[in-house]
Structure formats: C-alpha cells, structure tokens
C-alpha cells in the first residue's frame, strides 16, 4: 500500500515538475528567438534605409561635383571672354577663334550694339556737293564708263589726281583700272567684285581679233600696276568704296585674276599681299561680308585654308538675328540651329559654341556613370529630359547654363534593396547563427535539467525505497515480537514459526542494508577489493548455502553445477559472492510460485563463466538494456513486493567492472532469464587482467560518480 502510494506520489510530482521546466525552456528559446527575429527585421529595414540614404548622398555629391565641374568649365570660358573685352573687336575675335576657345565670337560695343562681325557702312561715292566741278567730273566719268567710252579711264585718272579725299581718290583709281581692263580684255576684272560685265557683250577673243591686242595688253598692264601697285600703298590701306568695303584687297583680287599665269612671280607677290590683308584682324577693319567673300573666292582660286572662315560665317549667321547684346547672361540657345551663345553678365564679347561642343563638355564633365551604380544621369536643356518618370534627384546643371538641368533617374524601381542585400544576408546569417546558438544552448540546458531532474528523482526514489524497505520488515518484526512478548502465542509450533518469520525479516533487512551500504560505499568509493586467487566452485557453493531456507520449499529448486577442474580466478571472494547472491536473490524474487533456478560455473576461452538461469517472469529487450541502471525496476510494484530497491544489478555491474569482468542477460518475457557473468582466469594473463581491472575500477568509479553523484 505504502509503496503504491509513494509511487503514485512520485509520478505525479514528476509530471508536475516537468511542465514549468519545459515552459521555462520554451520561453528561454522563444523569447530570445522572437527578439532576434524582430531585431533582424528591424536591422534589415534600417539597412535598407541607411543604404538609400548613403546612395542618395553619393548620388547628390556626384551631381554637385558635376555641377561644379560645369561651373568651372563655363567660368573659365567666361574669363576668356571678359579678358578679350579690352581688345579691339576684330582682334578679340581673331584671338579667341584661333586659340580655339570658342567656335566663334560676336562682339558688342559698350552700348550693346554689334561691333563684330563688322557690317560694311556705305561711303560717299562722289565729291562733296560744295565742289561743283569735281561733282560734275565724277558724273561725266561715270557716264563715259557706262557708255563704254575709251577715254573713261583717262577721265577717272584725272579725278584721282584732282581728289583730295583718300576714299574718293582710291575709288577713282579703281574705276580707272576697271576701264583699262574693259579696254584691254573686253571683260572687266571688276565683275569679280560685283561690277557689271562689259557692255558690248563680246568676248576677249573677239576684241583681240579686232587688231587691238597690243594696245589691250598695255592697258591691262597699266590696270595691274594701279590695282596691285598704286592701290596697295599704305595711304590707301583704309580706303573704302561706296559700299564701305576696303578698296585695296578687292583691287588685289582683281589684279590676281588678270595677271597672266605665266607671270608666276607677280601672281605670287599679289597673292601673298592679299592673303596677309585677308588674314589680318589688326588695322583698318575689313567688313565681315567682304572678308568672307574674299576667303571663299580665294579658296576657289588658290587652294588655301582659312582658320577663321567658319567662325566668320557662324558669327555672321548669329549676328544677323542678334544685332544687340543678348539680354540674358549665360549659355543660351541661338536662333541659328545648332548654335549656343555664352554671354557674360556685362555683355561685350559673346562666345559661340556649337551643339557638338556643348555635348562634349556635358559628356566629359557630367556625372561619372561608375559612381552612379544603379542610376543614370542626364544633363538636359529645359524641363524635358525625354524620360517620362520624375527624376529621383534634380539640380541646376550650372549657374552659367540657365534652363539646363542635371537629372538623375534610378535604373530599377528599388536599387537600394539590391545594394542592401549583402548586408542583409550578413544579418540573416547572424540571426540564424544566433537562433541556432539559442537552440543549442536550450538543448544543452534541457539535457542538463533533465539529468538533474532524473538525479533528483533517483534520490527521491532512494529515500522512498530506503524508508519503505526498512520500515516493512521492521514493522512485521515488531508485531511478531510484541505477540511473543505479551504471551499471546501459546502454541510452541506457532511461536517457532514466528521466530522463523522474524529471522527471515531480519535476513531481508540485513540484505537490504548490505545493499545500501555497498551502494553507499560505491558512491563514496570506499569499497576496496581484496584480490586473491579464488576457486569459483567454492564461492558458488557458499552462495548457494547462504540463500538459506529460500530454496528449501518443494516449489523452489536450486541446482548448482560446477564444471570439474575450473581454473582459479583472481578476485575479491566476498565481492564475487555478493554478485552471485544478488543474482540468485533476483532469480528467486522474479520467479513465480514454482521456482527452478540453476547456478552453473564453467570455463570458456580463458575465462570462467557463472550462469544464473531461472524460469521467472523474464525481461523485455528494452528492460534488458536498462536493468543494470541504478534504481531501475521493470515492475515497481512487483519489485517492492519482492523487497527490491533497484540497486542489486547496479552493484553486480560495478563489482564485475572492477574485476575486468562483464555481465550479460538472455531473456524472454514469461520464459525466464539467464544472467551470465564472465570473469578472467587467474593465469598470468588473468593476473594482468586483474591488474587492468584494478585500474579500470578507478575509471568505472568515475563514470559511476559522473552518472549519479552530480
Ligand atoms: P531489485 O532490488 O529491484 O531487484 P535489481 O537491480 O536487482 O533491483 O534488479 C533490477 C530490476 O531488474 C528488478 O526490479 C527486476 O524488475 C529486474 N530483474 C532482475 N533480475 C531479474 C530476473 N531474474 N528476472 C526478471 N526480472 C529481473
């Protein structure tokens, strides 16, 4: 009754105790895991935000750096323009264009009016009205020229001598040469400069055939002398015709055209003089239209490259629409297609750059594509970048480029996620490792706690077993002794039975105490073995005798079989007897009413085998594996009834380990069990084994303590 109650109590206690522990372990795993997961999630989100912020900063820095580079670029150009302000307009043009600082230049004066390209201003083509004689002489000469009068040349020569004004003097000489040409060649060389062809419409050949060739040649030579000699003198350098053009370069071109190809030296000299004048931007300013005309004409006549021709043409095209300085400073689109004008804040010299130049500057100075991983930047004019989406970042391209924007677009909707991925993977792995660590720690903790609980249970079991097992025989002895002492038992036979019962209980008590003491000694390692050569047969017989009355009844049979000539073993005799007694005790306890136990000793393979076979309840496979554990009992109720405390086989194993021996069991439930003890013989090898056993005792003891004493 008491045993059952205590077993129930223990069981309930065990269940009650395990749930808080399990809940604690679960909490110890779940709470930190949840924290780690929450932390990971927060860290990953933060990382994404941080990456976004970091990349945005990088993008912005790159845009601002590009903006600064563009600022610097245009500021340097502005400085060039402002530096050229001090020069005369034509020289400023020439300097900046030949330095290749700009594709072209347009210059405005202090009032904001066009100063370069120079527009030709018409000049008087006749003497002032006050000088009536001269005015009339001009009219006459012109009329003669129109009429094709051969004396027209002479009339103009007279005028040239009479005129005081350089412009009119030069115009008269020019007209004289023109008339001489007409006389000599039939075609005026001045037609190249816009003067009408000969009036009679005949070719020079036809004139030659008229027999006036010689006279014509003289006239031509005189004309050349005037054009390339007289008119190229310094005094006529600034002389202009009625349209405001410089007379000398036009005269040189005419001379070049009429000079015979055979006269290479003259042609060369004329051409060099002309080239120098067309290329010169210093001195009297040549109207741009005249310079462009001369350049293109000469390009056809003699192969020559003009470094400023294109710039002149661009400037002329720009100036056509922009007669006054642009109202806005900075880089602005010109009316001329593909042209941009860079205007300094104070006007003056305006630089012209082509689309191509602007694109090259934007390309080379715009943001570095490599620094903008995951994004694309566009420097564009006006609000429209050509991309439908809103830009991620957008700044003015440069303070010198009004209406230009520097916009940045993300390539993927969320490039930050990809950039944060690497870090997030790190967080993820850290989290996984953290959770794995928690799980491992929890497992270790659970194992440790389980072990502690098992130990506590074992200790509780021990206390329960000890108190119960000691109390039961003591109680029955007390009842029997009280009955005998109070004289309530008069029958001698019954009294003798009572004495027998007392002796039995006493014996059981002694055996229990012996086991507890052995166990306790083992626990504290106080069990010292006294090794000697032992005859196993003797020990077997002594043990069989020690079982006393147990096997005396007709239903209990114990047969002892000792193989003759058994070798001696080296062992502690008492310890081996304890082993056999414990096995016999179990065989008796766990067999039914009809008990048949065989105790056998035989030698096999250098060892002595001791077998204890019974026809008892037998053991399942699982029970066979665990019966050598301390306090393990297959059927607790049966074991208690039989007076066991779950220590017998543990003691047996401990002793055999200490002797270098072993124990095994063969059993089937309901069909009995056979326990086989194997002990090494006391040969030299046996002795050696015993010594090894002595050492292994220490190890076994440690294992034993490790298991149960923590
Ligand atoms: P106990 O003192 O309880 O007998 P033991 O350590 O000697 O403790 O035995 C442990 C358990 O092994 C026993 O409770 C019993 O269930 C089982 N057992 C031991 N010997 C036998 C056997 N010969 N037949 C069947 N079961 C046995």
XYZ file of C-alpha atoms and ligand atoms in Angstrom:
737
model
C 0.000 0.000 0.000
C 2.644 2.420 1.134
C 4.817 1.526 -1.880
C 1.989 2.099 -4.332
C 1.098 5.398 -2.744
C 4.622 6.630 -2.818
C 4.981 5.511 -6.457
C 1.867 7.487 -7.370
C 3.095 10.488 -5.475
C 6.431 10.321 -7.212
C 4.805 10.005 -10.617
C 2.501 12.960 -10.087
C 5.366 15.031 -8.721
C 7.417 14.188 -11.749
C 4.694 15.378 -14.099
C 4.004 18.446 -12.065
C 7.663 19.350 -12.010
C 8.368 18.931 -15.691
C 5.848 21.415 -17.115
C 7.239 24.594 -15.539
C 10.698 23.463 -16.597
C 9.536 22.782 -20.157
C 7.680 26.093 -20.201
C 10.814 27.833 -18.943
C 12.984 26.218 -21.617
C 10.421 27.051 -24.258
C 10.323 30.634 -23.055
C 14.119 30.700 -22.952
C 14.140 29.694 -26.616
C 11.089 31.521 -27.894
C 11.642 34.903 -26.266
C 15.240 35.373 -27.462
C 14.315 33.897 -30.872
C 11.454 36.358 -31.213
C 13.815 39.149 -30.118
C 16.461 38.045 -32.626
C 13.844 37.867 -35.404
C 12.466 41.281 -34.502
C 15.959 42.702 -34.303
C 16.897 41.130 -37.643
C 13.815 42.536 -39.297
C 14.455 45.999 -37.846
C 18.128 45.809 -38.770
C 17.292 44.787 -42.340
C 14.816 47.628 -42.707
C 17.264 50.076 -41.179
C 19.948 48.794 -43.505
C 17.718 49.444 -46.487
C 17.051 52.985 -45.257
C 20.726 53.511 -44.481
C 21.723 52.251 -47.938
C 19.126 54.550 -49.505
C 20.492 57.476 -47.535
C 24.083 56.532 -48.309
C 23.446 56.108 -52.019
C 21.379 59.308 -52.144
C 24.303 61.168 -50.572
C 26.709 59.624 -53.076
C 24.384 60.500 -55.980
C 23.900 64.045 -54.722
C 27.641 64.507 -54.205
C 28.292 63.261 -57.721
C 25.672 65.600 -59.201
C 27.050 68.554 -57.261
C 30.583 67.647 -58.303
C 29.474 67.522 -61.954
C 27.673 70.819 -61.442
C 30.875 72.335 -60.079
C 32.918 70.971 -62.978
C 30.470 72.523 -65.447
C 30.550 75.778 -63.464
C 34.346 75.786 -63.591
C 34.333 74.990 -67.293
C 31.994 77.810 -68.246
C 33.540 80.197 -65.718
C 36.916 79.689 -67.417
C 35.259 80.409 -70.778
C 33.621 83.497 -69.293
C 37.012 84.732 -68.064
C 38.396 84.323 -71.584
C 35.520 86.372 -72.984
C 35.915 89.050 -70.327
C 39.697 89.093 -70.884
C 39.151 89.733 -74.585
C 36.948 92.727 -73.816
C 39.954 95.036 -73.731
C 40.976 94.159 -77.311
C 39.566 95.772 -80.455
C 36.571 93.734 -81.615
C 38.246 92.128 -84.651
C 41.366 91.233 -82.661
C 39.245 89.724 -79.872
C 37.511 87.634 -82.496
C 40.763 86.547 -84.075
C 42.445 85.719 -80.746
C 39.653 83.605 -79.276
C 38.892 81.822 -82.523
C 42.465 80.957 -83.383
C 43.079 79.829 -79.794
C 40.108 77.520 -80.384
C 38.480 78.725 -77.172
C 35.190 79.143 -78.996
C 33.711 78.120 -82.287
C 33.092 81.766 -82.991
C 32.838 85.163 -81.334
C 30.477 88.051 -81.605
C 31.413 91.394 -80.079
C 29.074 94.133 -78.896
C 30.137 97.677 -78.032
C 29.531 99.469 -74.744
C 26.051 100.467 -75.934
C 25.230 96.847 -76.661
C 25.345 97.248 -80.438
C 27.068 94.815 -82.729
C 30.769 95.608 -83.121
C 31.937 92.387 -84.758
C 31.223 90.893 -87.296
C 31.727 94.309 -88.820
C 28.878 95.476 -91.013
C 30.001 97.454 -94.068
C 28.862 101.096 -93.828
C 28.243 102.861 -97.219
C 30.633 105.685 -98.097
C 30.208 108.700 -100.404
C 30.879 107.765 -103.993
C 31.369 111.282 -105.240
C 32.929 114.555 -104.155
C 31.117 116.700 -101.587
C 28.295 118.771 -103.100
C 30.167 122.078 -102.494
C 32.823 121.213 -105.083
C 30.667 121.509 -108.233
C 33.472 120.960 -110.730
C 34.526 117.738 -109.144
C 30.939 116.547 -108.783
C 30.389 117.184 -112.485
C 33.677 115.463 -113.384
C 32.528 112.361 -111.445
C 29.233 112.310 -113.263
C 30.926 112.689 -116.622
C 33.416 109.938 -115.948
C 30.676 107.587 -114.812
C 28.620 108.370 -117.901
C 31.638 107.695 -120.096
C 32.232 104.370 -118.351
C 28.625 103.403 -118.827
C 28.826 104.358 -122.492
C 31.990 102.334 -122.946
C 33.947 105.415 -123.904
C 37.651 104.524 -124.310
C 38.508 107.822 -122.651
C 36.690 106.948 -119.453
C 39.937 105.608 -117.945
C 41.621 108.928 -118.570
C 38.680 110.769 -117.018
C 38.996 108.702 -113.822
C 42.774 109.169 -113.794
C 42.217 112.920 -113.826
C 39.728 112.613 -110.984
C 42.226 110.537 -108.961
C 44.753 113.296 -109.311
C 42.232 116.038 -108.502
C 40.575 114.351 -105.461
C 41.941 115.127 -102.033
C 39.868 112.591 -100.090
C 41.617 109.177 -99.889
C 38.404 107.147 -100.267
C 37.411 109.017 -103.486
C 40.980 109.011 -104.771
C 41.084 105.249 -104.372
C 37.636 104.848 -105.914
C 38.768 106.903 -108.955
C 41.909 104.752 -109.339
C 39.783 101.633 -109.006
C 37.434 102.948 -111.723
C 40.403 103.861 -113.946
C 41.750 100.319 -113.669
C 38.303 98.976 -114.372
C 38.007 100.980 -117.542
C 41.507 99.992 -118.631
C 40.610 96.351 -118.101
C 37.493 96.726 -120.119
C 39.509 98.289 -122.864
C 42.213 95.641 -122.738
C 40.231 92.454 -122.219
C 36.683 93.091 -123.075
C 35.624 91.807 -119.635
C 36.048 93.779 -116.559
C 38.033 92.030 -113.841
C 35.887 94.031 -111.507
C 32.978 91.790 -112.344
C 34.512 89.560 -109.706
C 33.850 92.313 -107.217
C 30.337 92.884 -108.435
C 30.893 95.382 -111.224
C 28.855 94.775 -114.402
C 30.414 92.841 -117.284
C 31.444 94.642 -120.476
C 28.646 96.440 -122.164
C 29.236 95.308 -125.750
C 28.824 91.637 -124.775
C 31.772 90.470 -126.892
C 34.344 88.016 -125.664
C 38.029 88.989 -125.076
C 38.937 86.800 -128.049
C 36.735 88.832 -130.321
C 38.368 92.009 -129.037
C 41.785 90.516 -129.797
C 40.730 89.728 -133.316
C 39.920 93.383 -133.848
C 43.636 94.050 -134.009
C 43.710 95.951 -130.730
C 45.533 93.239 -128.781
C 48.758 95.097 -128.242
C 47.025 98.172 -127.137
C 44.887 95.997 -124.877
C 47.928 94.439 -123.269
C 49.321 97.825 -122.388
C 46.026 98.826 -120.888
C 45.930 95.636 -118.826
C 49.495 96.146 -117.588
C 48.592 99.685 -116.547
C 45.495 98.363 -114.795
C 47.536 95.763 -112.907
C 50.043 98.418 -111.908
C 47.230 100.515 -110.485
C 45.480 97.631 -108.732
C 48.461 95.802 -107.278
C 50.888 98.718 -107.069
C 49.263 102.114 -106.553
C 46.270 100.947 -104.543
C 48.247 98.658 -102.241
C 50.243 101.598 -100.951
C 49.860 102.393 -97.244
C 47.967 105.622 -97.906
C 45.086 103.563 -99.377
C 45.123 100.898 -96.652
C 41.962 102.228 -95.014
C 40.345 103.488 -98.219
C 36.784 102.191 -98.735
C 34.469 102.034 -101.655
C 30.890 103.214 -101.804
C 29.663 100.015 -100.066
C 32.130 100.520 -97.217
C 34.479 97.762 -98.367
C 38.263 98.180 -98.228
C 39.437 99.058 -101.741
C 42.939 97.540 -101.611
C 42.024 93.826 -101.060
C 39.390 93.955 -103.806
C 41.943 95.590 -106.117
C 44.478 92.869 -105.326
C 41.946 90.138 -106.099
C 41.185 91.817 -109.442
C 44.912 92.115 -110.191
C 45.453 88.460 -109.355
C 42.725 87.431 -111.733
C 44.057 89.408 -114.676
C 47.740 88.694 -114.150
C 48.893 86.135 -116.664
C 49.511 82.638 -115.265
C 52.939 82.867 -116.922
C 53.903 85.723 -114.670
C 54.215 83.490 -111.601
C 56.315 85.906 -109.566
C 53.836 88.715 -109.884
C 50.960 86.401 -109.097
C 52.766 85.079 -106.020
C 53.542 88.569 -104.750
C 49.953 89.711 -105.297
C 48.548 86.560 -103.650
C 50.819 86.938 -100.580
C 49.843 90.562 -100.139
C 46.174 89.654 -100.464
C 46.405 86.687 -98.046
C 48.116 88.859 -95.450
C 45.389 91.507 -95.717
C 42.539 88.960 -95.504
C 44.162 87.249 -92.531
C 44.852 90.462 -90.709
C 42.435 91.430 -87.947
C 44.501 94.423 -86.885
C 44.452 97.851 -88.503
C 41.515 99.102 -90.566
C 38.666 96.667 -90.049
C 37.501 94.765 -93.070
C 33.733 94.246 -93.214
C 32.993 90.602 -92.445
C 30.991 90.096 -95.617
C 33.999 91.299 -97.658
C 36.394 89.044 -95.718
C 34.137 86.011 -96.122
C 33.723 86.815 -99.816
C 37.474 87.143 -100.355
C 38.170 83.971 -98.414
C 35.687 81.877 -100.365
C 36.837 83.376 -103.691
C 40.488 82.686 -102.889
C 39.640 79.210 -101.695
C 38.445 78.523 -105.227
C 41.322 80.301 -107.000
C 44.304 79.160 -104.990
C 43.983 76.288 -102.555
C 44.206 77.930 -99.145
C 42.905 77.119 -95.674
C 41.289 79.883 -93.640
C 41.270 79.070 -89.912
C 38.699 81.758 -89.198
C 36.400 81.300 -92.192
C 33.910 79.007 -90.442
C 33.929 81.214 -87.359
C 33.258 84.233 -89.548
C 30.329 82.506 -91.184
C 28.916 81.390 -87.793
C 29.340 84.891 -86.355
C 27.676 86.422 -89.415
C 24.755 83.992 -89.168
C 24.354 84.685 -85.422
C 24.717 88.444 -85.802
C 22.033 88.504 -88.491
C 19.441 87.819 -85.764
C 21.240 89.274 -82.776
C 22.138 92.859 -83.615
C 22.261 93.852 -79.947
C 23.808 92.136 -76.977
C 21.621 89.248 -75.584
C 19.501 90.277 -72.637
C 20.321 87.199 -70.532
C 23.783 86.169 -69.479
C 24.940 82.541 -69.520
C 24.611 79.812 -72.124
C 21.505 80.308 -74.278
C 20.292 78.713 -77.452
C 20.838 80.890 -80.505
C 18.272 81.352 -83.238
C 20.759 79.717 -85.596
C 20.209 75.980 -85.443
C 22.810 74.002 -83.511
C 24.445 77.098 -82.041
C 24.734 78.321 -78.436
C 25.833 81.735 -77.213
C 27.733 82.212 -73.963
C 27.121 85.758 -72.854
C 28.990 87.309 -69.897
C 26.875 89.310 -67.436
C 28.353 92.595 -68.684
C 27.886 91.788 -72.393
C 30.887 92.663 -74.583
C 32.390 89.589 -76.142
C 29.882 86.738 -76.649
C 31.242 83.247 -77.293
C 29.500 80.967 -79.768
C 29.666 77.213 -79.347
C 28.116 74.517 -81.446
C 25.841 71.764 -80.178
C 28.732 69.409 -80.588
C 30.967 71.423 -78.237
C 28.234 71.709 -75.596
C 27.537 67.990 -75.807
C 31.254 67.234 -75.464
C 31.517 69.450 -72.362
C 28.409 67.895 -70.812
C 29.667 64.400 -71.617
C 33.125 64.863 -70.217
C 32.127 66.900 -67.180
C 28.775 65.283 -66.392
C 28.457 62.780 -63.534
C 30.649 59.727 -63.670
C 28.488 56.753 -64.624
C 30.589 54.412 -62.461
C 29.943 56.497 -59.376
C 26.223 56.253 -60.028
C 25.733 52.488 -59.807
C 22.042 51.732 -60.207
C 21.201 55.186 -61.559
C 21.538 57.213 -64.771
C 22.121 60.930 -65.033
C 21.063 63.221 -67.848
C 22.139 66.809 -68.422
C 19.320 68.358 -70.417
C 18.095 71.713 -71.647
C 14.702 72.861 -70.487
C 12.285 70.928 -68.316
C 12.004 67.909 -70.605
C 14.647 65.246 -70.169
C 12.894 62.864 -72.548
C 12.145 60.430 -69.698
C 8.542 60.083 -68.636
C 9.298 59.440 -64.956
C 10.005 62.059 -62.309
C 13.737 62.289 -61.633
C 14.996 60.876 -58.315
C 17.307 63.887 -57.917
C 17.395 67.057 -59.944
C 19.729 70.063 -59.696
C 20.540 73.018 -61.984
C 23.306 71.921 -64.349
C 25.394 75.044 -63.781
C 24.949 78.669 -62.827
C 26.187 79.503 -66.338
C 23.650 77.236 -68.005
C 20.241 78.693 -67.165
C 17.376 76.347 -68.087
C 19.755 73.367 -68.092
C 19.023 70.626 -65.550
C 21.071 67.772 -64.236
C 18.583 64.969 -63.503
C 19.196 61.550 -62.038
C 16.925 58.555 -62.639
C 17.014 55.219 -60.843
C 17.548 52.296 -63.187
C 15.491 49.820 -61.148
C 12.496 50.814 -59.009
C 14.428 49.990 -55.853
C 18.180 49.643 -56.407
C 18.693 50.144 -52.683
C 17.229 46.738 -51.939
C 19.873 45.102 -54.115
C 22.619 47.161 -52.501
C 21.340 46.315 -49.012
C 21.097 42.628 -49.875
C 24.681 41.811 -48.996
C 24.420 43.386 -45.554
C 21.016 41.834 -45.049
C 22.430 38.425 -45.871
C 25.000 39.061 -43.143
C 22.248 39.995 -40.690
C 20.271 36.949 -41.734
C 23.179 34.616 -41.152
C 23.978 36.282 -37.843
C 20.342 35.845 -36.875
C 20.307 32.213 -37.951
C 23.521 31.580 -36.031
C 22.073 33.375 -33.026
C 18.907 31.277 -33.140
C 20.933 28.106 -33.682
C 23.075 29.053 -30.705
C 19.976 29.642 -28.590
C 18.557 26.307 -29.724
C 21.823 24.520 -28.896
C 22.039 26.229 -25.525
C 18.413 25.322 -24.855
C 19.109 21.699 -25.775
C 22.159 21.644 -23.528
C 20.140 23.265 -20.785
C 17.252 20.829 -21.277
C 19.651 17.888 -21.176
C 21.291 19.231 -18.062
C 17.979 19.944 -16.403
C 16.644 16.545 -17.439
C 19.674 14.940 -15.894
C 19.293 16.964 -12.718
C 15.636 16.007 -12.570
C 16.486 12.371 -13.104
C 19.018 12.567 -10.317
C 16.566 14.273 -8.037
C 14.058 11.588 -8.892
C 16.655 8.906 -8.182
C 17.432 10.487 -4.849
C 13.761 10.757 -4.029
C 13.332 7.134 -5.069
C 16.230 6.156 -2.867
C 14.772 7.907 0.136
C 11.332 6.450 -0.560
C 12.764 2.978 -1.122
C 15.035 3.117 1.868
C 12.332 4.311 4.208
C 9.793 1.849 2.856
C 12.098 -1.159 2.599
C 13.445 -0.591 6.076
C 10.086 0.069 7.611
C 8.298 -3.020 6.246
C 10.475 -5.762 7.788
C 10.864 -3.711 10.989
C 7.096 -3.364 11.331
C 6.428 -7.067 10.828
C 9.244 -7.994 13.243
C 7.807 -5.623 15.820
C 4.321 -7.164 15.512
C 5.757 -10.706 15.850
C 7.996 -9.763 18.777
C 5.112 -7.957 20.535
C 2.881 -11.017 20.084
C 5.530 -13.316 21.520
C 6.457 -10.970 24.381
C 2.903 -10.386 25.507
C 2.459 -14.161 25.655
C -0.391 -14.132 23.228
C 1.147 -17.039 21.378
C 0.791 -20.177 23.472
C 1.356 -22.678 20.760
C 5.028 -23.650 20.561
C 4.854 -24.561 16.916
C 3.332 -21.187 16.081
C 5.940 -19.486 18.232
C 8.644 -21.298 16.317
C 7.046 -20.123 13.031
C 7.013 -16.566 14.392
C 10.713 -16.860 15.216
C 11.363 -18.137 11.696
C 9.456 -15.188 10.269
C 11.416 -12.769 12.451
C 14.662 -14.388 11.269
C 13.519 -14.052 7.623
C 12.584 -10.409 8.035
C 15.865 -9.889 9.807
C 17.732 -11.531 6.982
C 15.856 -9.415 4.400
C 16.625 -6.317 6.430
C 20.299 -7.245 6.595
C 20.402 -7.868 2.852
C 18.787 -4.532 2.171
C 21.121 -2.703 4.496
C 24.046 -4.586 2.944
C 22.973 -3.396 -0.497
C 22.502 0.173 0.670
C 25.860 0.123 2.396
C 27.568 -1.390 -0.631
C 25.902 1.205 -2.818
C 26.819 3.971 -0.420
C 30.420 2.745 -0.290
C 30.477 2.543 -4.043
C 29.121 6.031 -4.233
C 31.812 7.300 -1.953
C 34.367 4.898 -3.435
C 35.039 3.327 -0.080
C 34.736 -0.171 -1.418
C 38.221 -1.602 -1.509
C 38.638 -5.034 -3.086
C 40.910 -7.632 -1.625
C 42.182 -9.579 -4.658
C 43.252 -13.195 -4.204
C 43.107 -16.428 -6.166
C 39.636 -17.767 -5.769
C 38.043 -21.099 -6.580
C 34.733 -20.193 -8.237
C 33.203 -23.564 -7.286
C 33.731 -22.786 -3.588
C 32.161 -19.369 -3.966
C 29.178 -20.843 -5.785
C 28.562 -23.415 -3.122
C 28.952 -20.864 -0.317
C 26.481 -18.564 -2.040
C 24.004 -21.420 -2.512
C 24.301 -22.208 1.218
C 23.822 -18.567 2.076
C 20.451 -18.484 0.361
C 19.376 -20.439 3.420
C 15.816 -21.574 3.598
C 14.792 -19.728 0.431
C 15.130 -22.695 -1.816
C 14.105 -25.182 0.888
C 10.453 -25.404 -0.092
C 9.399 -28.114 -2.554
C 8.295 -25.396 -5.114
C 11.724 -23.778 -5.118
C 14.614 -25.673 -6.636
C 18.190 -24.578 -6.867
C 20.658 -26.758 -8.698
C 24.356 -25.985 -8.623
C 26.559 -27.267 -11.460
C 30.289 -26.691 -11.267
C 32.462 -27.893 -14.117
C 35.281 -30.006 -12.702
C 38.818 -28.578 -12.935
C 37.713 -24.999 -13.197
C 40.629 -22.589 -13.307
C 41.095 -20.207 -10.442
C 40.178 -16.558 -10.805
C 41.842 -13.562 -9.245
C 39.129 -11.731 -7.363
C 37.722 -10.438 -4.083
C 35.945 -13.524 -2.843
C 33.273 -11.652 -0.815
C 32.543 -9.351 -3.731
C 32.042 -12.301 -6.105
C 29.822 -13.971 -3.503
C 27.760 -10.728 -3.353
C 27.430 -10.878 -7.145
C 26.132 -14.468 -7.081
C 23.856 -13.815 -4.115
C 22.290 -10.803 -5.793
C 21.666 -12.791 -8.980
C 20.213 -15.728 -7.020
C 18.101 -13.338 -4.974
C 16.670 -11.812 -8.177
C 16.071 -15.260 -9.707
C 14.084 -16.202 -6.612
C 12.237 -12.880 -6.372
C 11.189 -12.647 -10.013
C 10.031 -16.235 -10.457
C 6.531 -17.481 -9.854
C 5.463 -19.952 -7.179
C 7.186 -22.851 -8.948
C 10.781 -21.702 -8.984
C 13.574 -23.555 -10.726
C 16.957 -21.880 -10.602
C 20.230 -23.226 -11.939
C 23.574 -21.939 -10.773
C 26.318 -23.021 -13.131
C 30.070 -22.416 -13.428
C 32.160 -23.386 -16.432
C 35.297 -22.253 -18.149
C 35.374 -20.789 -21.664
C 38.068 -19.005 -23.626
C 40.424 -18.107 -20.753
C 37.559 -17.011 -18.557
C 35.216 -18.530 -16.026
C 31.523 -18.154 -16.767
C 28.937 -18.122 -13.987
C 25.365 -18.546 -15.133
C 22.213 -17.972 -13.096
C 19.181 -19.249 -15.017
C 15.595 -19.045 -13.793
C 12.120 -19.797 -15.100
C 10.760 -16.464 -13.877
C 8.886 -13.536 -15.403
C 11.611 -12.804 -17.946
C 12.550 -9.437 -19.395
C 11.662 -7.461 -22.483
C 14.507 -6.259 -24.771
C 14.126 -2.721 -23.532
C 14.223 -3.842 -19.892
C 17.323 -5.962 -20.595
C 19.145 -2.810 -21.686
C 18.218 -0.857 -18.570
C 18.181 -3.280 -15.641
C 21.824 -2.508 -14.772
C 20.940 1.176 -14.210
C 20.615 2.237 -10.603
C 17.104 2.208 -9.197
C 15.672 0.870 -12.399
C 12.874 -1.575 -11.766
C 10.793 -3.104 -14.530
C 7.670 -3.536 -12.460
C 7.922 -1.252 -9.492
C 5.041 -2.914 -7.619
C 6.418 -6.381 -8.124
C 9.905 -5.251 -7.163
C 8.665 -3.594 -3.976
C 6.625 -6.644 -3.062
C 9.700 -8.742 -3.610
C 11.668 -6.391 -1.400
C 13.972 -4.922 -4.041
C 15.355 -1.431 -4.159
C 16.737 -1.331 -7.733
C 20.382 -1.457 -6.672
C 21.250 -5.197 -6.867
C 22.278 -5.390 -10.536
C 23.998 -1.964 -10.417
C 26.164 -3.294 -7.601
C 26.822 -6.504 -9.573
C 27.941 -4.496 -12.596
C 30.150 -2.257 -10.514
C 31.923 -5.235 -8.913
C 32.387 -7.049 -12.224
C 33.730 -3.915 -13.919
C 36.224 -3.620 -11.083
C 37.317 -7.225 -11.746
C 37.687 -6.741 -15.508
C 34.682 -8.990 -15.959
C 31.293 -8.483 -17.516
C 27.669 -9.495 -17.223
C 25.064 -10.180 -19.879
C 21.477 -11.359 -19.899
C 19.404 -13.538 -22.187
C 15.718 -13.476 -21.534
C 12.250 -13.633 -22.969
C 9.184 -12.271 -21.196
C 7.395 -15.104 -19.375
C 10.102 -17.638 -20.192
C 12.754 -16.902 -17.594
C 16.129 -15.236 -17.722
C 19.755 -16.319 -17.775
C 22.385 -13.964 -16.377
C 25.966 -14.798 -17.428
C 28.935 -13.443 -15.524
C 32.331 -13.582 -17.208
C 35.485 -13.366 -15.089
C 39.069 -13.679 -16.342
C 41.118 -16.696 -15.154
C 43.979 -16.195 -12.730
C 46.665 -17.094 -15.300
C 49.481 -14.685 -15.984
C 47.044 -13.128 -18.368
C 44.431 -13.367 -15.692
C 46.696 -11.599 -13.259
C 47.312 -8.997 -15.813
C 43.592 -8.700 -16.277
C 43.102 -8.298 -12.563
C 45.629 -5.505 -12.556
C 43.908 -3.896 -15.502
C 40.713 -4.387 -13.579
C 42.232 -2.510 -10.664
C 42.893 0.428 -12.956
C 39.568 0.189 -14.685
C 37.948 0.257 -11.251
C 39.052 3.860 -10.947
C 37.573 4.723 -14.320
C 34.357 2.856 -13.587
C 34.104 4.661 -10.301
C 34.466 7.993 -12.063
C 31.800 7.049 -14.586
C 29.596 5.833 -11.791
C 30.026 9.048 -9.880
C 29.628 11.064 -13.026
C 26.294 9.406 -13.575
C 24.777 9.640 -10.167
C 26.670 11.904 -7.893
C 26.382 15.223 -9.788
P 15.811 -5.065 -7.248
O 16.404 -4.897 -5.936
O 14.622 -4.239 -7.533
O 15.652 -6.470 -7.628
P 17.933 -5.156 -9.173
O 18.924 -4.152 -9.596
O 18.448 -6.417 -8.594
O 16.905 -4.452 -8.251
O 17.092 -5.567 -10.432
C 16.551 -4.531 -11.232
C 15.282 -4.971 -11.892
O 15.588 -5.986 -12.856
C 14.317 -5.623 -10.983
O 13.461 -4.676 -10.353
C 13.550 -6.540 -11.899
O 12.483 -5.820 -12.473
C 14.549 -6.909 -12.964
N 15.127 -8.260 -12.730
C 16.300 -8.524 -12.139
N 16.552 -9.838 -12.164
C 15.518 -10.428 -12.794
C 15.174 -11.755 -13.152
N 15.966 -12.782 -12.822
N 14.010 -11.988 -13.796
C 13.197 -10.945 -14.144
N 13.444 -9.665 -13.825
C 14.607 -9.413 -13.165
